[in-house]
Amino acid sequence: MSYIEPAPIKDKENPFESMMFRFSIAAEKLGLNEEIYNVLKSPDKQVIVSIPITMDDGSVKVFEGFRVIHSNIMGPSKGGIRYDKHVNIDEVKALAAWMTWKCAVVDIPFGGAKGGIKCNPMEMSSGEIERLTRAYTTAMSGVLGPDRDIPAPDMGTGQREMAWMMDQYSRYHGVTVSGVVTGKPLILGGSLGRIAATGRGVMVSALTAMEKLKINPYNSKCVIQGFGNVGSHAALLMEERGSKIIAISDISGAYVNEKGIDIEKAMQYVSNNRGILDGFAEADKIDGEEILELKTDVLVPAAMEDVITLKNADKIDAKLIVEGANGPTAAKADEIIANKGIMVVPDILANAGGVTVSYFEWVQNRLGYKWTRERVNRRSDRIMKSSFNTVYDISTKYDVSLRIAAYMVAIDKIAKAYSHRGGF
Ligand code: NAD
C-alpha cells in the first residue's frame, strides 16, 4: 500500500474528494515526495466570515462568506468569487485546488484560491448585493491584495461586483488598487478579450484536440451544455471555425437542430429574453439532460459540475469532450468514458483561457498600460495550444488520460517550486 490513499468515492461525489482522487493518481504516477503530497492535499488557509447586512426592508440578515487559499507557492493566489445559495466549504476547497493546478498547467505565476458567499443573488436587490460585496471585501481585507490574493468573477458575480470590490479595497487602503481583482469593467482596468476568454480557450483546446483525432472542423458536429459566458462564446467561436452546433442548452431546457443553430441569433435571443433560451424557436426543445447523450463529434459541458456521472457516462456518444465547466465529469465516470475511447480535454486545461487573460489583466494593471484585443487573443491562443501539446505529450509518454497528464504537469511544477523554496 502506498502512502497515497485516495478518499473512497461515494455515490454522490463530494467535489473535494473527486479532485483528490485524480490528484492522488497523478501524484502516484509522478512518484511525488510524500511531504509535498501532504502539503498539497490541504489548503494553506481557510477563512469563514459572518457578514451582517441591512436588507432593504430594514431587517438585518447574516450571510456566510468563504475564501480558501489552496496554495501561493507559485505567486499570489487567484480564483473567483461565487454567489450561490448552495456554496459550501468543500466546494470552495475543491475549486481553490483546481485553480492551483489550472494556473500551473498554463504556466502563469499564480497560486490557487476560491471564494464564495452563501446567498441567492436572484432574490436580492442591487443595493443589497452591493452592501454584501463591500462588507465581504472589508472582512477579507487582510487576505486580499494584488500581491497576495486576487479574486475574479465566478457563478453569480461579474464586472459589477468586481468594480465594487476594487473600489472598497481601494477606499480601505486610501489609494486606487486596480490589480486587486480581475474581470473588471474596461474603464476600471479590465482587459479587452476577457469576456470571451474562457470560451475562446475552449475553442482552441477543441480544435487542437480535433487535429490529433483527425476530425475536420468543417465536417464536425458540436453539442454545448450551458449557454452562459463560457458556453455561448465557445459555441460562437466553434461555429466561426466551421463546426455545426447542433444543440445548445441552459437551465430552461435543451434545443436541437441537426441543420445547425445560428449562434449569433441565439445569443441575441437570450440577451432579450431574461438571459435564457426559453421559447427559442429555431430548434426543437428536448429534456435538458438528454443533450449529453446526443450523437456528436464534440461535446462541451459548460454549465456546472457533476453532469457526466455513473448514470449517463455509458450513453455519451461523442468522440471528444471538452470541459468548459469546472468538474463536469464525476471521478467515477472517468473509467467508463476512457473505455469508450472518448478523448477528454479536462477542465484544468480546457477552461484555463479565462485565468490566462485574467493574468494579462493583472499584468496590464501593473504596467499601467492597455493591450489590444489582438495581442490578448494571440498570446492566450498560443498559451492554450502549447499547454495542450505539453499535456498531450505527457499523456502519451506515461500512457495516461489527458486529465491525469494535466494534473501531472501541474503537480510536477509545484513540487519543483517547493523543492527550490524549501522552508518547511
Ligand atoms: P454562467 O452563469 O454565465 O452560465 C451558466 C449557464 O449554465 C447558464 O446558461 C445556465 O442557464 C446554465 N445552466 C445552469 N444550470 C443548468 C442545468 N442544470 N442544465 C443546463 N444548463 C444549466 O456561468 P459561466 O461563467 O458560463 O460558468 C459555467 C461553468 O464554467 C462553471 O462551472 C464555471 O465555474 C466554469 N468556468 C467559468 C469561467 C469564466 O470565465 N466564466 C472560467 C473557468 C470556468
XYZ file of C-alpha atoms and ligand atoms in Angstrom:
468
model
C 0.000 0.000 0.000
C 1.409 3.359 -0.932
C 1.254 6.449 1.266
C -1.284 7.864 -1.157
C -4.733 6.646 -0.314
C -7.418 8.351 -2.348
C -10.578 9.011 -0.385
C -13.239 6.469 -1.383
C -15.572 7.966 -3.934
C -19.172 7.801 -2.756
C -22.298 7.732 -4.926
C -22.824 11.475 -4.643
C -19.354 12.819 -5.125
C -18.007 15.473 -2.839
C -16.095 17.822 -5.186
C -13.055 17.897 -2.924
C -12.859 14.082 -2.768
C -13.322 13.909 -6.523
C -10.417 16.343 -7.031
C -8.254 14.449 -4.501
C -8.932 11.150 -6.281
C -7.380 12.419 -9.537
C -4.634 14.290 -7.676
C -3.642 11.080 -5.866
C -3.430 9.063 -9.108
C -1.229 11.726 -10.729
C 0.955 12.035 -7.588
C 1.475 8.275 -7.563
C 2.429 8.224 -11.272
C 4.923 11.022 -10.661
C 6.341 9.376 -7.551
C 5.644 12.619 -5.704
C 7.560 13.121 -2.495
C 5.308 12.277 0.476
C 5.898 15.573 2.308
C 4.855 17.617 -0.714
C 1.828 15.383 -1.234
C 0.787 16.111 2.348
C 1.329 19.861 1.920
C -0.724 19.990 -1.278
C -3.637 17.914 -0.074
C -4.662 20.602 2.437
C -5.346 24.246 1.598
C -2.926 26.825 3.060
C -5.697 28.920 4.557
C -9.479 28.730 5.006
C -11.320 31.843 6.129
C -15.018 31.851 7.037
C -16.711 35.134 7.910
C -20.196 36.128 9.071
C -21.464 39.190 7.240
C -24.423 41.080 8.727
C -26.246 43.210 6.156
C -29.185 45.573 6.457
C -31.734 44.427 3.895
C -33.979 46.852 2.008
C -36.880 46.175 4.408
C -34.761 47.304 7.387
C -34.126 43.805 8.790
C -30.568 42.539 9.370
C -29.561 39.269 7.738
C -26.310 37.408 8.403
C -24.550 35.789 5.432
C -21.683 33.306 5.449
C -18.636 34.101 3.303
C -15.667 31.910 2.421
C -12.211 32.378 0.990
C -9.898 29.410 0.635
C -6.256 29.842 -0.378
C -5.087 26.470 -1.595
C -1.509 27.471 -2.459
C 0.542 30.575 -3.121
C 3.832 28.809 -3.764
C 3.869 29.930 -7.434
C 2.731 33.510 -6.749
C -0.304 35.411 -5.427
C -3.357 33.189 -5.263
C -6.045 33.617 -7.897
C -9.633 32.489 -8.106
C -13.216 33.596 -8.491
C -15.925 34.528 -6.019
C -19.158 32.551 -6.292
C -22.544 33.842 -5.083
C -24.821 30.843 -4.744
C -27.292 29.536 -2.181
C -25.611 26.108 -2.145
C -21.986 27.240 -1.864
C -20.128 25.397 0.913
C -16.595 24.996 2.185
C -15.953 21.617 0.461
C -16.937 23.047 -2.903
C -14.753 26.137 -2.353
C -11.805 23.949 -1.239
C -12.035 21.839 -4.407
C -12.368 24.892 -6.638
C -9.358 26.525 -4.919
C -7.183 23.469 -5.550
C -8.373 23.313 -9.181
C -7.159 26.909 -9.544
C -3.681 25.920 -8.306
C -3.479 23.119 -10.893
C -5.017 25.265 -13.643
C -2.549 28.148 -13.229
C 0.358 25.686 -13.187
C -0.886 23.845 -16.310
C -0.873 27.076 -18.325
C 2.319 28.227 -16.605
C 1.169 31.527 -15.164
C 2.762 32.765 -11.920
C -0.280 32.458 -9.678
C -1.366 30.090 -6.949
C -4.939 28.937 -6.409
C -7.834 30.268 -4.351
C -11.616 30.486 -4.455
C -14.271 32.329 -2.521
C -17.985 32.382 -2.121
C -20.936 33.818 -0.297
C -23.936 31.648 0.559
C -26.730 33.793 -0.859
C -29.273 33.875 -3.648
C -28.422 36.924 -5.758
C -31.586 36.353 -7.870
C -33.670 37.253 -4.810
C -31.618 40.273 -3.735
C -31.724 43.890 -4.856
C -28.685 45.538 -6.412
C -28.258 47.637 -3.221
C -28.279 44.520 -1.012
C -25.724 42.786 -3.256
C -23.531 45.894 -3.204
C -23.591 46.109 0.621
C -22.838 42.381 0.853
C -19.948 42.635 -1.630
C -18.417 45.634 0.149
C -18.771 44.024 3.599
C -17.195 40.774 2.321
C -14.287 42.770 0.857
C -13.710 44.585 4.150
C -13.963 41.339 6.130
C -11.376 39.771 3.800
C -9.131 42.838 3.563
C -6.295 41.047 5.364
C -6.482 38.173 2.876
C -6.817 40.031 -0.430
C -4.207 42.126 -2.228
C -2.615 42.465 -5.682
C 0.479 40.615 -4.448
C -1.424 38.352 -2.083
C -4.780 37.073 -3.309
C -6.714 38.262 -6.364
C -10.432 37.456 -6.829
C -12.319 37.323 -10.133
C -15.940 36.667 -11.151
C -17.492 33.220 -10.972
C -21.095 31.956 -10.909
C -23.403 34.753 -9.727
C -20.788 37.518 -9.943
C -19.489 39.646 -12.795
C -17.940 43.004 -13.684
C -20.309 44.899 -11.385
C -19.224 43.017 -8.241
C -15.547 43.278 -9.248
C -15.890 47.066 -9.576
C -17.386 47.248 -6.048
C -14.659 45.008 -4.629
C -11.906 47.063 -6.254
C -13.491 50.298 -5.008
C -13.973 49.014 -1.447
C -10.425 47.660 -1.209
C -9.068 50.933 -2.632
C -11.074 53.057 -0.143
C -9.826 50.898 2.723
C -6.208 51.452 1.631
C -6.632 55.082 0.561
C -5.254 54.508 -2.931
C -6.683 53.024 -6.146
C -5.513 49.424 -6.457
C -6.851 48.143 -9.784
C -4.827 44.886 -9.695
C -6.641 43.555 -6.604
C -9.348 41.912 -8.738
C -9.678 40.888 -12.383
C -12.750 40.731 -14.591
C -13.366 44.461 -14.018
C -15.195 46.767 -16.433
C -12.847 48.022 -19.181
C -12.970 51.580 -17.886
C -11.608 50.463 -14.497
C -8.689 48.496 -15.951
C -10.436 45.396 -17.314
C -8.783 43.654 -20.255
C -10.054 43.516 -23.803
C -10.839 39.902 -24.655
C -11.605 38.845 -21.040
C -15.346 38.282 -21.539
C -14.888 35.712 -24.323
C -11.558 34.365 -22.997
C -12.770 31.130 -21.387
C -14.949 30.194 -24.362
C -12.094 31.070 -26.691
C -9.731 28.780 -24.765
C -12.336 26.006 -25.010
C -12.419 26.516 -28.796
C -8.602 26.436 -29.094
C -8.459 23.268 -26.944
C -11.208 21.650 -29.020
C -9.537 22.449 -32.357
C -6.116 21.274 -31.143
C -7.660 18.003 -29.912
C -9.614 17.594 -33.166
C -6.343 17.870 -35.077
C -4.976 14.930 -33.038
C -8.175 12.943 -33.664
C -8.142 13.892 -37.356
C -11.613 15.451 -37.169
C -12.088 18.161 -39.769
C -13.893 21.072 -38.069
C -15.794 21.772 -41.285
C -17.323 18.263 -41.168
C -17.899 18.251 -37.446
C -20.904 18.498 -35.136
C -20.769 20.095 -31.743
C -23.123 19.998 -28.736
C -22.860 22.570 -25.949
C -24.459 22.313 -22.488
C -24.829 25.713 -20.770
C -25.319 28.948 -22.689
C -23.832 31.464 -20.263
C -20.476 33.172 -20.511
C -18.432 30.062 -21.322
C -20.953 28.071 -23.393
C -22.205 30.882 -25.618
C -18.739 32.173 -26.533
C -17.411 28.649 -27.076
C -20.414 27.977 -29.361
C -19.940 31.168 -31.354
C -16.213 30.585 -31.850
C -16.633 26.883 -32.737
C -19.263 27.893 -35.295
C -16.885 30.520 -36.726
C -14.239 27.783 -37.146
C -16.644 25.654 -39.232
C -18.282 23.330 -36.709
C -22.041 22.793 -36.893
C -23.592 23.478 -33.482
C -26.482 21.002 -33.437
C -27.614 21.532 -29.833
C -27.346 24.073 -27.032
C -28.957 24.154 -23.600
C -29.444 26.132 -20.435
C -31.477 25.979 -17.250
C -34.710 26.189 -19.346
C -34.009 23.027 -21.413
C -32.100 21.828 -24.487
C -32.609 22.963 -28.102
C -31.686 20.745 -31.066
C -31.417 21.480 -34.773
C -29.463 18.949 -36.843
C -29.074 21.547 -39.617
C -27.111 23.769 -37.244
C -28.128 26.571 -34.873
C -27.321 30.188 -35.720
C -25.410 31.060 -32.529
C -25.433 34.810 -33.009
C -29.229 34.643 -33.273
C -29.393 32.504 -30.121
C -27.182 34.964 -28.220
C -29.328 37.852 -29.374
C -32.448 35.949 -28.306
C -31.032 35.261 -24.840
C -29.989 38.852 -24.282
C -33.565 39.981 -24.986
C -35.157 37.115 -23.029
C -34.057 37.474 -19.370
C -30.803 35.637 -20.138
C -32.410 32.306 -21.030
C -33.191 30.277 -24.162
C -36.780 29.544 -23.083
C -39.037 29.790 -26.172
C -36.173 29.754 -28.701
C -37.998 28.753 -31.881
C -35.079 27.983 -34.206
C -34.654 24.483 -32.724
C -36.701 21.633 -31.199
C -36.882 21.548 -27.437
C -35.860 18.351 -25.630
C -35.256 17.482 -21.995
C -32.168 19.290 -20.638
C -30.282 16.163 -19.551
C -30.737 14.433 -22.935
C -28.368 16.877 -24.595
C -25.385 14.986 -23.188
C -26.432 11.778 -24.948
C -26.784 13.179 -28.489
C -24.559 11.731 -31.221
C -21.868 14.311 -31.927
C -18.159 14.766 -32.597
C -17.555 17.304 -29.836
C -19.426 17.649 -26.536
C -18.768 20.752 -24.415
C -20.276 20.623 -20.905
C -20.162 24.308 -19.940
C -22.795 24.654 -17.220
C -21.907 23.113 -13.889
C -20.126 20.310 -12.048
C -21.071 16.627 -11.883
C -23.203 16.252 -15.022
C -21.395 13.249 -16.569
C -21.812 10.569 -13.934
C -22.244 6.817 -13.492
C -25.863 7.325 -14.544
C -25.182 8.570 -18.077
C -21.474 8.017 -18.871
C -22.241 4.876 -20.843
C -24.703 6.759 -23.038
C -22.328 9.530 -24.103
C -21.993 9.372 -27.912
C -19.175 11.850 -28.642
C -15.595 11.462 -29.895
C -14.294 14.338 -27.824
C -15.388 16.009 -24.575
C -14.001 19.471 -23.864
C -14.745 20.508 -20.269
C -15.775 24.167 -20.292
C -17.250 23.899 -16.782
C -15.264 23.082 -13.651
C -15.687 19.457 -12.608
C -18.424 18.383 -15.069
C -17.236 14.761 -15.062
C -17.511 12.790 -11.820
C -14.351 10.843 -10.957
C -16.358 7.617 -11.034
C -17.251 8.198 -14.682
C -13.626 8.650 -15.852
C -13.036 4.946 -16.489
C -16.286 4.392 -18.398
C -15.535 7.351 -20.652
C -11.953 6.154 -21.205
C -13.140 2.622 -22.047
C -15.428 4.069 -24.699
C -12.356 5.633 -26.329
C -13.590 9.199 -25.834
C -10.852 11.820 -25.519
C -11.484 14.267 -22.652
C -9.767 17.656 -22.503
C -10.012 18.242 -18.730
C -11.326 21.384 -17.067
C -7.960 22.444 -15.632
C -6.687 22.717 -19.201
C -9.773 23.397 -21.335
C -11.208 26.324 -19.353
C -7.875 27.923 -18.394
C -8.241 30.640 -21.067
C -10.173 32.732 -18.526
C -7.481 32.782 -15.862
C -4.841 33.325 -18.553
C -6.496 36.550 -19.677
C -7.119 37.479 -16.018
C -3.363 37.225 -15.620
C -2.961 39.539 -18.648
C -5.382 41.972 -16.984
C -3.291 41.973 -13.801
C -0.093 42.458 -15.851
C -1.663 45.419 -17.706
C -2.792 46.944 -14.371
C 0.749 46.599 -13.001
C 2.183 48.148 -16.169
C -0.413 50.919 -16.283
C -0.902 50.053 -19.946
C -3.569 48.570 -22.229
C -3.040 45.806 -24.777
C -5.075 45.486 -27.961
C -7.633 42.692 -28.274
C -5.475 41.104 -30.985
C -2.469 40.966 -28.677
C -4.525 39.435 -25.845
C -6.094 36.813 -28.137
C -2.837 35.934 -29.872
C -0.994 35.422 -26.583
C -3.752 33.423 -24.944
C -4.230 31.212 -28.042
C -0.501 30.482 -28.021
C -0.551 29.541 -24.323
C -3.640 27.335 -24.701
C -2.194 25.491 -27.693
C 1.242 24.912 -26.219
C -0.259 23.839 -22.852
C -2.440 21.324 -24.686
C 0.601 19.939 -26.512
C 2.631 19.648 -23.280
C -0.209 17.749 -21.598
C -0.727 15.578 -24.687
C 2.958 14.606 -24.779
C 2.912 13.614 -21.083
C -0.249 11.569 -21.618
C 1.482 9.683 -24.441
C 4.736 9.254 -22.519
C 3.070 7.862 -19.361
C 0.105 6.257 -21.121
C -2.426 8.163 -19.018
C -5.524 10.214 -19.811
C -5.197 13.908 -20.622
C -6.751 14.609 -17.214
C -4.133 12.709 -15.249
C -1.429 14.145 -17.524
C -2.653 17.705 -16.802
C -2.515 17.032 -13.039
C 0.979 15.565 -13.513
C 2.196 18.670 -15.379
C 0.804 20.926 -12.636
C 1.964 18.884 -9.648
C 5.441 18.467 -11.092
C 5.888 22.250 -11.468
C 4.585 22.935 -7.972
C 6.744 20.202 -6.424
C 9.803 21.730 -8.120
C 8.905 25.170 -6.757
C 8.628 23.687 -3.248
C 11.934 21.894 -3.539
C 13.691 25.135 -4.574
C 11.986 27.310 -1.953
C 12.171 24.794 0.902
C 11.481 26.323 4.306
C 9.380 23.631 5.949
P -22.928 31.463 -16.326
O -23.674 31.669 -15.064
O -22.621 32.612 -17.226
O -23.668 30.351 -17.251
C -24.087 29.104 -16.786
C -25.037 28.515 -17.821
O -25.396 27.200 -17.423
C -26.344 29.283 -17.968
O -26.725 29.271 -19.337
C -27.331 28.468 -17.149
O -28.684 28.628 -17.563
C -26.811 27.083 -17.470
N -27.261 26.068 -16.515
C -27.368 26.154 -15.182
N -27.846 25.007 -14.700
C -28.032 24.184 -15.761
C -28.510 22.870 -15.932
N -28.913 22.148 -14.880
N -28.543 22.337 -17.172
C -28.146 23.056 -18.254
N -27.695 24.313 -18.154
C -27.658 24.854 -16.935
O -21.590 30.715 -15.868
P -20.224 30.595 -16.668
O -19.319 31.685 -16.230
O -20.503 30.367 -18.115
O -19.635 29.264 -15.979
C -20.051 27.969 -16.397
C -19.050 26.961 -15.848
O -17.740 27.296 -16.327
C -18.926 26.912 -14.317
O -18.600 25.580 -13.960
C -17.718 27.829 -14.040
O -17.088 27.530 -12.791
C -16.849 27.446 -15.217
N -15.814 28.432 -15.562
C -16.145 29.719 -15.875
C -15.129 30.624 -16.231
C -15.446 32.023 -16.654
O -14.500 32.750 -17.041
N -16.692 32.451 -16.637
C -13.802 30.200 -16.220
C -13.497 28.888 -15.911
C -14.528 28.006 -15.589
